[in-house]
Tab-separated table of C-alpha atoms in Angstrom:
chain	number	residue	atom	x	y	z
A	181	MET	CA	8.723	1.670	-20.482
A	182	SER	CA	10.052	-1.643	-19.191
A	183	GLY	CA	10.992	-1.356	-15.520
A	184	TYR	CA	11.721	1.606	-13.247
A	185	PHE	CA	12.336	2.213	-9.566
A	186	ALA	CA	10.416	4.765	-7.516
A	187	ASN	CA	10.347	5.131	-3.748
A	188	ALA	CA	7.494	6.554	-1.683
A	189	HIS	CA	8.727	8.066	1.575
A	190	GLY	CA	7.691	5.893	4.487
A	191	ALA	CA	7.606	2.666	2.465
A	192	PRO	CA	9.815	-0.232	3.634
A	193	CYS	CA	11.462	-0.476	0.202
A	194	PRO	CA	11.261	1.020	-3.309
A	195	THR	CA	8.773	-0.290	-5.850
A	196	LEU	CA	9.727	-1.884	-9.146
A	197	VAL	CA	7.232	-0.479	-11.649
A	198	LEU	CA	6.754	-2.694	-14.717
A	199	ASP	CA	4.971	-2.042	-18.007
A	200	GLY	CA	2.137	-4.573	-18.057
A	201	ARG	CA	1.910	-4.399	-21.854
A	202	GLY	CA	5.170	-6.335	-22.025
A	203	LEU	CA	4.219	-9.010	-19.492
A	204	PRO	CA	1.915	-12.043	-19.659
A	205	GLU	CA	-1.628	-11.585	-18.402
A	206	GLU	CA	-2.104	-15.218	-17.359
A	207	THR	CA	-1.186	-15.499	-13.679
A	208	ASP	CA	1.145	-18.525	-13.784
A	209	GLU	CA	3.099	-17.133	-16.726
A	210	LEU	CA	3.261	-13.718	-15.064
A	211	LEU	CA	4.656	-15.123	-11.825
A	212	GLU	CA	7.226	-17.155	-13.753
A	213	ARG	CA	8.382	-13.963	-15.463
A	214	LEU	CA	8.407	-12.070	-12.159
A	215	ALA	CA	10.556	-14.788	-10.587
A	216	ALA	CA	13.111	-14.302	-13.371
A	217	ILE	CA	12.990	-10.529	-12.886
A	218	ARG	CA	13.428	-11.003	-9.151
A	219	ALA	CA	16.556	-13.048	-9.839
A	220	ASP	CA	17.837	-10.191	-12.000
A	221	LEU	CA	17.255	-7.751	-9.153
A	222	GLY	CA	19.118	-9.974	-6.728
A	223	ALA	CA	22.049	-10.322	-9.100
A	224	GLY	CA	22.148	-6.541	-9.496
A	225	GLY	CA	22.156	-5.806	-5.772
A	226	ALA	CA	18.494	-4.820	-5.535
A	227	GLY	CA	17.135	-7.998	-3.969
A	228	HIS	CA	15.657	-5.923	-1.137
A	229	VAL	CA	12.994	-4.581	-3.535
A	230	LEU	CA	9.934	-6.680	-2.671
A	231	LYS	CA	7.172	-4.537	-4.164
A	232	ASN	CA	6.101	-4.908	-7.806
A	233	ALA	CA	3.620	-2.616	-9.539
A	234	ILE	CA	2.358	-3.655	-12.966
A	235	VAL	CA	0.740	-0.805	-14.879
A	236	ARG	CA	-0.708	-0.120	-18.292
A	237	PRO	CA	-2.946	2.587	-19.799
A	238	SER	CA	-6.509	1.801	-18.785
A	239	PRO	CA	-9.069	1.051	-21.504
A	240	HIS	CA	-11.782	2.268	-19.118
A	241	PRO	CA	-12.889	5.869	-19.821
A	242	LEU	CA	-12.922	6.759	-16.115
A	243	PHE	CA	-9.325	5.715	-15.413
A	244	ASP	CA	-5.848	6.624	-16.596
A	245	LEU	CA	-3.995	3.538	-15.389
A	246	ASP	CA	-4.776	-0.081	-14.633
A	247	TYR	CA	-2.587	-1.192	-11.723
A	248	ARG	CA	-1.812	-4.615	-10.305
A	249	PHE	CA	0.273	-5.105	-7.182
A	250	VAL	CA	2.412	-8.172	-6.530
A	251	GLN	CA	4.192	-8.589	-3.197
A	252	SER	CA	7.409	-10.605	-3.294
A	253	LEU	CA	7.558	-12.889	-0.259
A	254	PRO	CA	10.882	-13.589	1.450
A	255	ARG	CA	10.488	-17.344	1.896
A	256	SER	CA	11.626	-18.165	-1.675
A	257	PRO	CA	12.477	-16.332	-4.919
A	258	SER	CA	9.313	-17.654	-6.558
A	259	SER	CA	6.914	-16.749	-3.715
A	260	PHE	CA	4.456	-13.923	-4.336
A	261	ASP	CA	1.138	-12.613	-3.001
A	262	LEU	CA	-1.357	-11.019	-5.401
A	263	ARG	CA	-4.283	-10.703	-3.017
A	264	GLY	CA	-3.915	-7.161	-1.725
A	265	SER	CA	-2.772	-3.722	-2.767
A	266	CYS	CA	-0.138	-1.177	-1.694
A	267	GLY	CA	-0.834	2.532	-1.531
A	268	HIS	CA	2.830	3.540	-1.579
A	269	SER	CA	3.331	1.442	-4.709
A	270	ILE	CA	0.314	3.037	-6.397
A	271	LEU	CA	1.976	6.424	-6.013
A	272	ALA	CA	5.309	4.993	-7.180
A	273	ALA	CA	3.562	3.542	-10.232
A	274	VAL	CA	2.046	6.911	-11.136
A	275	GLU	CA	5.448	8.572	-10.779
A	276	ALA	CA	7.198	6.031	-13.026
A	277	ALA	CA	4.376	5.960	-15.573
A	278	ALA	CA	4.637	9.726	-15.986
A	279	ARG	CA	8.447	9.705	-16.207
A	280	SER	CA	8.372	6.980	-18.864
A	281	GLY	CA	5.734	8.652	-21.049
A	282	MET	CA	2.898	6.218	-20.379
A	283	ILE	CA	0.828	9.135	-19.068
A	284	PRO	CA	1.394	12.910	-19.411
A	285	PRO	CA	4.012	14.595	-17.194
A	286	LEU	CA	2.863	15.424	-13.683
A	287	VAL	CA	2.114	19.040	-12.814
A	288	ALA	CA	0.617	20.636	-9.708
A	289	GLY	CA	-3.120	20.072	-9.629
A	290	ALA	CA	-3.101	17.084	-11.977
A	291	ARG	CA	-5.150	14.047	-10.977
A	292	VAL	CA	-4.272	10.545	-12.122
A	293	ARG	CA	-7.072	8.004	-11.778
A	294	VAL	CA	-5.944	4.466	-10.956
A	295	ASN	CA	-7.998	1.281	-11.266
A	296	VAL	CA	-6.622	-1.255	-8.761
A	297	LEU	CA	-7.151	-4.665	-10.344
A	298	ASN	CA	-6.327	-6.601	-7.162
A	299	ASN	CA	-9.353	-5.465	-5.200
A	300	GLY	CA	-11.363	-3.011	-7.322
A	301	ASP	CA	-10.217	0.112	-5.452
A	302	ASN	CA	-10.545	3.472	-7.201
A	303	VAL	CA	-7.637	5.753	-6.282
A	304	VAL	CA	-7.092	9.331	-7.400
A	305	CYS	CA	-3.503	10.537	-7.062
A	306	GLU	CA	-3.590	14.334	-6.875
A	307	VAL	CA	-0.312	16.178	-7.472
A	308	GLU	CA	0.507	18.718	-4.762
A	309	GLU	CA	3.949	19.612	-6.094
A	310	ALA	CA	6.091	18.264	-8.939
A	311	ALA	CA	9.875	18.637	-9.182
A	312	ASP	CA	12.755	17.137	-11.137
A	313	GLY	CA	13.449	14.386	-8.623
A	314	GLY	CA	9.969	13.453	-7.527
A	315	THR	CA	6.403	14.397	-6.712
A	316	ARG	CA	4.304	15.084	-3.635
A	317	PHE	CA	0.788	13.618	-3.754
A	318	THR	CA	-2.497	13.483	-1.945
A	319	ALA	CA	-3.990	10.002	-2.310
A	320	HIS	CA	-7.782	9.764	-2.402
A	321	PHE	CA	-9.376	6.323	-2.015
A	322	LEU	CA	-12.900	6.633	-3.402
A	323	CYS	CA	-15.945	4.503	-2.684
A	324	THR	CA	-18.001	4.556	-5.863
A	325	PRO	CA	-20.774	3.990	-4.986
A	326	THR	CA	-20.548	4.789	-1.290
A	327	LYS	CA	-20.143	1.789	1.019
A	328	PRO	CA	-22.106	1.037	4.195
A	329	VAL	CA	-19.510	1.325	6.940
A	330	ARG	CA	-20.714	-1.906	8.526
A	331	GLU	CA	-19.729	-3.771	5.355
A	332	LEU	CA	-16.134	-2.716	6.012
A	333	LEU	CA	-16.159	-4.835	9.182
A	334	ILE	CA	-14.908	-8.226	8.036
A	335	THR	CA	-16.826	-10.187	10.676
A	336	GLY	CA	-19.769	-7.780	10.758
A	337	ASP	CA	-18.860	-6.763	14.323
A	338	PRO	CA	-16.747	-3.788	15.459
A	339	VAL	CA	-14.816	-6.006	17.882
A	340	THR	CA	-13.932	-9.686	17.550
A	341	GLU	CA	-12.323	-11.643	20.367
A	342	VAL	CA	-9.403	-13.942	19.624
A	343	ARG	CA	-7.610	-16.254	22.067
A	344	VAL	CA	-3.806	-15.949	21.997
A	345	ASP	CA	-1.363	-17.353	24.558
A	346	ARG	CA	-4.261	-18.225	26.906
A	347	THR	CA	-5.442	-14.613	26.772
A	348	VAL	CA	-8.522	-13.235	25.045
A	349	ILE	CA	-7.645	-10.143	23.012
A	350	PRO	CA	-10.256	-7.838	21.442
A	351	VAL	CA	-9.386	-6.886	17.865
A	352	SER	CA	-11.108	-5.054	15.043
A	353	LEU	CA	-11.024	-6.617	11.580
A	354	VAL	CA	-11.514	-3.870	9.020
A	355	SER	CA	-11.051	-3.877	5.249
A	356	MET	CA	-10.521	-0.617	3.378
A	357	GLY	CA	-7.567	-0.459	1.001
A	358	ASN	CA	-6.362	-3.712	2.575
A	359	PRO	CA	-7.666	-5.966	5.355
A	360	TYR	CA	-6.200	-5.089	8.769
A	361	VAL	CA	-6.219	-6.500	12.275
A	362	PHE	CA	-6.205	-3.602	14.758
A	363	VAL	CA	-5.063	-4.519	18.265
A	364	PRO	CA	-5.217	-2.300	21.397
A	365	ALA	CA	-1.583	-1.987	22.443
A	366	GLY	CA	-2.615	-1.869	26.103
A	367	HIS	CA	-3.741	-5.506	25.875
A	368	LEU	CA	-0.176	-6.390	24.882
A	369	GLY	CA	1.245	-4.742	27.992
A	370	VAL	CA	2.358	-1.606	26.131
A	371	THR	CA	1.421	1.649	27.837
A	372	SER	CA	3.336	4.413	26.025
A	373	ARG	CA	4.305	5.497	22.533
A	374	GLN	CA	7.987	5.213	23.409
A	375	GLU	CA	7.520	1.632	24.586
A	376	LEU	CA	5.521	0.723	21.490
A	377	PHE	CA	8.096	2.135	19.085
A	378	ALA	CA	11.100	0.694	20.937
A	379	ALA	CA	9.710	-2.838	21.221
A	380	GLY	CA	11.689	-5.510	19.432
A	381	ASP	CA	11.535	-9.217	18.701
A	382	GLU	CA	9.236	-10.195	21.578
A	383	LEU	CA	6.410	-7.872	20.530
A	384	PHE	CA	7.012	-8.705	16.861
A	385	ALA	CA	6.562	-12.406	17.650
A	386	GLN	CA	3.407	-11.600	19.634
A	387	PHE	CA	2.022	-9.753	16.597
A	388	GLY	CA	2.681	-12.866	14.553
A	389	ARG	CA	0.842	-15.108	17.009
A	390	ILE	CA	-2.180	-12.793	17.083
A	391	ARG	CA	-2.310	-12.628	13.297
A	392	LEU	CA	-2.021	-16.420	13.047
A	393	ALA	CA	-4.800	-16.901	15.610
A	394	VAL	CA	-7.072	-14.528	13.694
A	395	CYS	CA	-6.390	-16.343	10.420
A	396	GLU	CA	-7.060	-19.744	12.003
A	397	GLN	CA	-10.270	-18.492	13.602
A	398	GLN	CA	-11.510	-16.995	10.321
A	399	GLY	CA	-10.269	-19.840	8.109
A	400	TRP	CA	-7.831	-17.628	6.199
A	401	ASP	CA	-4.503	-18.531	4.618
A	402	ALA	CA	-1.840	-17.024	6.864
A	403	SER	CA	1.101	-17.704	4.541
A	404	GLY	CA	0.804	-14.507	2.486
A	405	ALA	CA	1.110	-10.831	3.309
A	406	PHE	CA	-2.548	-10.267	4.212
A	407	PRO	CA	-4.231	-9.449	6.495
A	408	LYS	CA	-1.880	-6.852	7.899
A	409	ILE	CA	-1.696	-6.227	11.642
A	410	ALA	CA	-1.128	-3.064	13.656
A	411	ALA	CA	-1.292	-2.066	17.332
A	412	VAL	CA	-2.786	1.289	18.301
A	413	LEU	CA	-2.487	3.438	21.408
A	414	PRO	CA	-4.313	6.688	22.303
A	415	GLU	CA	-2.384	9.949	22.223
A	416	PRO	CA	-3.356	13.349	23.661
A	417	GLY	CA	-5.696	15.350	21.454
A	418	GLY	CA	-7.351	12.313	19.941
A	419	ALA	CA	-4.317	11.147	17.953
A	420	LEU	CA	-3.319	7.507	17.693
A	421	ALA	CA	0.153	6.024	17.984
A	422	VAL	CA	0.412	3.031	15.661
A	423	ARG	CA	2.983	0.350	14.921
A	424	ALA	CA	2.561	-2.142	12.117
A	425	VAL	CA	4.260	-5.126	10.530
A	426	SER	CA	5.378	-5.212	6.909
A	427	VAL	CA	7.111	-7.956	4.901
A	428	PRO	CA	9.203	-9.330	6.561
A	429	SER	CA	9.800	-6.992	9.531
A	430	TRP	CA	8.490	-3.921	11.332
A	431	HIS	CA	7.120	-1.261	9.000
A	432	PRO	CA	9.250	1.919	9.278
A	433	THR	CA	6.084	4.055	9.312
A	434	LEU	CA	2.660	2.766	8.291
A	435	ALA	CA	1.463	1.476	4.934
A	436	LEU	CA	-0.608	4.029	3.042
A	437	THR	CA	-3.433	1.490	2.880
A	438	GLY	CA	-2.935	1.019	6.630
A	439	ALA	CA	-3.461	4.741	7.194
A	440	ILE	CA	-6.536	4.606	4.950
A	441	CYS	CA	-7.929	1.592	6.817
A	442	LEU	CA	-7.146	3.006	10.261
A	443	GLY	CA	-8.675	6.378	9.393
A	444	THR	CA	-11.781	4.520	8.255
A	445	ALA	CA	-11.930	2.422	11.438
A	446	VAL	CA	-11.777	5.546	13.623
A	447	GLY	CA	-15.080	6.567	12.060
A	448	ILE	CA	-16.861	3.252	12.758
A	449	GLU	CA	-18.508	3.262	16.160
A	450	GLY	CA	-17.345	0.588	18.554
A	451	THR	CA	-14.116	-0.453	16.834
A	452	VAL	CA	-10.836	-0.552	18.720
A	453	PRO	CA	-9.485	2.538	16.870
A	454	TRP	CA	-12.792	4.415	17.412
A	455	SER	CA	-12.750	3.713	21.159
A	456	LEU	CA	-9.078	4.604	21.621
A	457	ALA	CA	-9.327	7.807	19.578
A	458	ARG	CA	-12.371	8.931	21.556
A	459	ALA	CA	-10.560	8.118	24.794
A	460	GLY	CA	-7.920	10.606	23.698
A	461	GLY	CA	-10.444	13.292	22.816
A	462	HIS	CA	-11.092	12.772	19.088
A	463	ARG	CA	-14.615	13.388	17.856
A	464	ASP	CA	-14.674	14.316	14.161
A	465	GLY	CA	-12.427	15.565	11.354
A	466	LEU	CA	-8.814	14.787	10.591
A	467	VAL	CA	-7.189	11.897	12.414
A	468	ARG	CA	-3.538	12.341	13.359
A	469	LEU	CA	-1.505	9.129	13.252
A	470	VAL	CA	1.881	8.981	14.964
A	471	THR	CA	4.267	6.324	13.610
A	472	PRO	CA	7.904	5.439	14.323
A	473	GLY	CA	8.897	7.334	11.158
A	474	GLY	CA	6.728	10.432	11.445
A	475	GLU	CA	3.138	11.637	11.456
A	476	LEU	CA	0.265	11.291	9.001
A	477	GLN	CA	-3.111	12.965	8.787
A	478	VAL	CA	-6.070	11.048	7.435
A	479	SER	CA	-9.391	12.500	6.403
A	480	ALA	CA	-12.480	10.338	5.892
A	481	SER	CA	-15.859	11.444	4.619
A	482	SER	CA	-19.116	9.606	5.265
A	483	VAL	CA	-22.686	10.405	4.335
A	484	LEU	CA	-25.704	9.633	6.480
A	485	THR	CA	-28.536	7.711	4.845
A	486	ASP	CA	-31.757	6.096	6.027
A	487	THR	CA	-29.865	2.813	6.381
A	488	GLY	CA	-26.926	4.298	8.285
A	489	PRO	CA	-23.559	5.927	7.473
A	490	ARG	CA	-21.852	5.152	4.188
A	491	LEU	CA	-18.173	5.822	3.446
A	492	ALA	CA	-17.520	8.137	0.479
A	493	TRP	CA	-13.746	8.601	0.463
A	494	VAL	CA	-10.574	8.549	2.571
A	495	SER	CA	-7.520	10.730	1.852
A	496	VAL	CA	-3.909	11.034	2.981
A	497	ALA	CA	-1.922	14.136	2.020
A	498	GLY	CA	1.753	15.009	1.785
A	499	LYS	CA	3.090	11.729	0.382
A	500	GLN	CA	6.438	12.267	-1.340
A	501	VAL	CA	7.671	9.913	-4.078
A	502	ASP	CA	11.226	9.977	-5.446
A	503	TYR	CA	11.961	8.757	-8.947
A	504	GLN	CA	15.042	6.510	-8.909
A	505	GLY	CA	15.468	5.578	-12.532
A	506	TRP	CA	15.608	2.746	-15.001
A	507	ALA	CA	15.870	-0.736	-13.485
A	508	GLY	CA	18.326	-2.073	-16.085
A	509	LEU	CA	16.399	-5.307	-16.635
A	510	PRO	CA	17.219	-7.558	-19.626
A	511	ALA	CA	15.103	-6.756	-22.688
A	512	ASP	CA	14.093	-10.400	-23.126
A	513	ARG	CA	12.108	-10.222	-19.862
A	514	PHE	CA	9.505	-8.233	-21.792
A	515	ASP	CA	7.441	-8.754	-24.895
A	516	HIS	CA	7.087	-5.805	-27.255
A	517	PRO	CA	4.138	-3.752	-25.978
A	518	ALA	CA	1.988	-1.878	-28.440
A	519	ARG	CA	2.541	1.821	-28.017
A	520	ASN	CA	-0.302	4.011	-26.849
A	521	THR	CA	-0.188	6.848	-29.364
A	522	SER	CA	-3.181	8.820	-28.110
A	523	ALA	CA	-1.991	12.364	-27.451
A	524	SER	CA	-4.696	12.840	-24.843
A	525	THR	CA	-3.500	9.996	-22.625
A	526	SER	CA	0.209	9.515	-23.191
A	527	THR	CA	3.408	10.930	-24.556
A	528	SER	CA	5.131	8.649	-27.050
A	529	THR	CA	8.858	7.985	-26.702
A	530	SER	CA	11.099	7.343	-29.669
A	531	ALA	CA	13.763	4.648	-29.696
A	532	SER	CA	16.492	7.271	-29.505
A	533	ASP	CA	14.747	8.922	-26.558
A	534	SER	CA	14.498	5.547	-24.824
A	535	ALA	CA	18.199	4.939	-25.313
A	536	SER	CA	18.955	8.366	-23.924
A	537	ASP	CA	16.693	7.758	-20.931
A	538	SER	CA	18.363	4.400	-20.292
A	539	ALA	CA	21.800	5.984	-20.298
A	540	SER	CA	20.808	8.871	-18.052
A	541	ASP	CA	18.939	6.592	-15.660
A	542	SER	CA	21.652	3.946	-15.359
A	543	ALA	CA	23.460	5.982	-12.721
A	544	SER	CA	20.266	6.083	-10.675
A	545	ALA	CA	19.854	2.340	-11.019
A	546	LYS	CA	23.423	1.737	-9.861
A	547	GLU	CA	22.906	4.105	-6.953
A	548	LEU	CA	19.759	2.245	-5.958
A	549	ALA	CA	21.616	-1.051	-5.959
A	550	CYS	CA	23.960	0.371	-3.329
A	551	LEU	CA	21.193	1.534	-0.998
A	552	SER	CA	20.922	-0.244	2.313
A	553	LEU	CA	17.186	-0.257	2.934
A	554	SER	CA	15.260	-2.078	5.619
A	555	VAL	CA	12.400	-4.217	4.374
């Protein structure tokens, strides 16, 4: 395995999945190599691919894959953010790792355990259905051990006030999967789902000002991709309409980590999502999220203890990932990784098989280069 493309439905762009065994581990050297790879993508017509997943077989007995996410930033070819994670790219990484032989082929019912090196998340990718062109997953984000829900509130409070454009806006700062700023859309003058989803540059700029104000107030670096920001609006039946920002534009749906974080926030009393969901009639169970690109259902499980509720896991089902083939990157971008020959954890690939895979996947790579995708 060197580099492959896979695309999770609902993501703003495909993910480039790279074999970490052939890349430097030291951060500066890694980013230098990624900048060269990014130049290769641009030259090949795939410069819109801004998500990088670096994977390798995990040495830990409880995991199958170690995963590291790197977000390419649009401001320059050598700009990256390593601070957060990406749920869609985790699923893409599992898909590519299985297709390349790093882990066994995916079959219905299989569970691939992923150790997220960026933030310590434990993610189990459960296969719902496997087919020639891709796989449908349920993603489970586990809290091992369980986490006090109050610790998921970045400021310790369910609502934090921030002053933006001479107006005080209540927001909830929650971190599960990734840190998010949740804003009540009504405070932005938006009163309906249609208005929220149709809004353009003016609301996008307002999102940016709110995010910047939060970062300044909390002393955070605002130049990267995190924290993310999303506006929420109550829907009948306890659902929430949500619109979020990706890099560098509106997200076509909602990041998988955004769904995980929002589903978590709905279960924390007093937060903006909790209040809005209850206003619409939600009490317990699945949370339905309505996005510009479709609907998601999130399930969160908490346990009650003497010290209060603790989060055990959060899951999102029905996430489809399409395998798009070999990335066609130059061989000298990679060192020669040692093969994992353990039959219990991987399927080895011979040189002739690799050549065959490269030839059969080249058409997919060329097709990808012609895609016009919004990022």
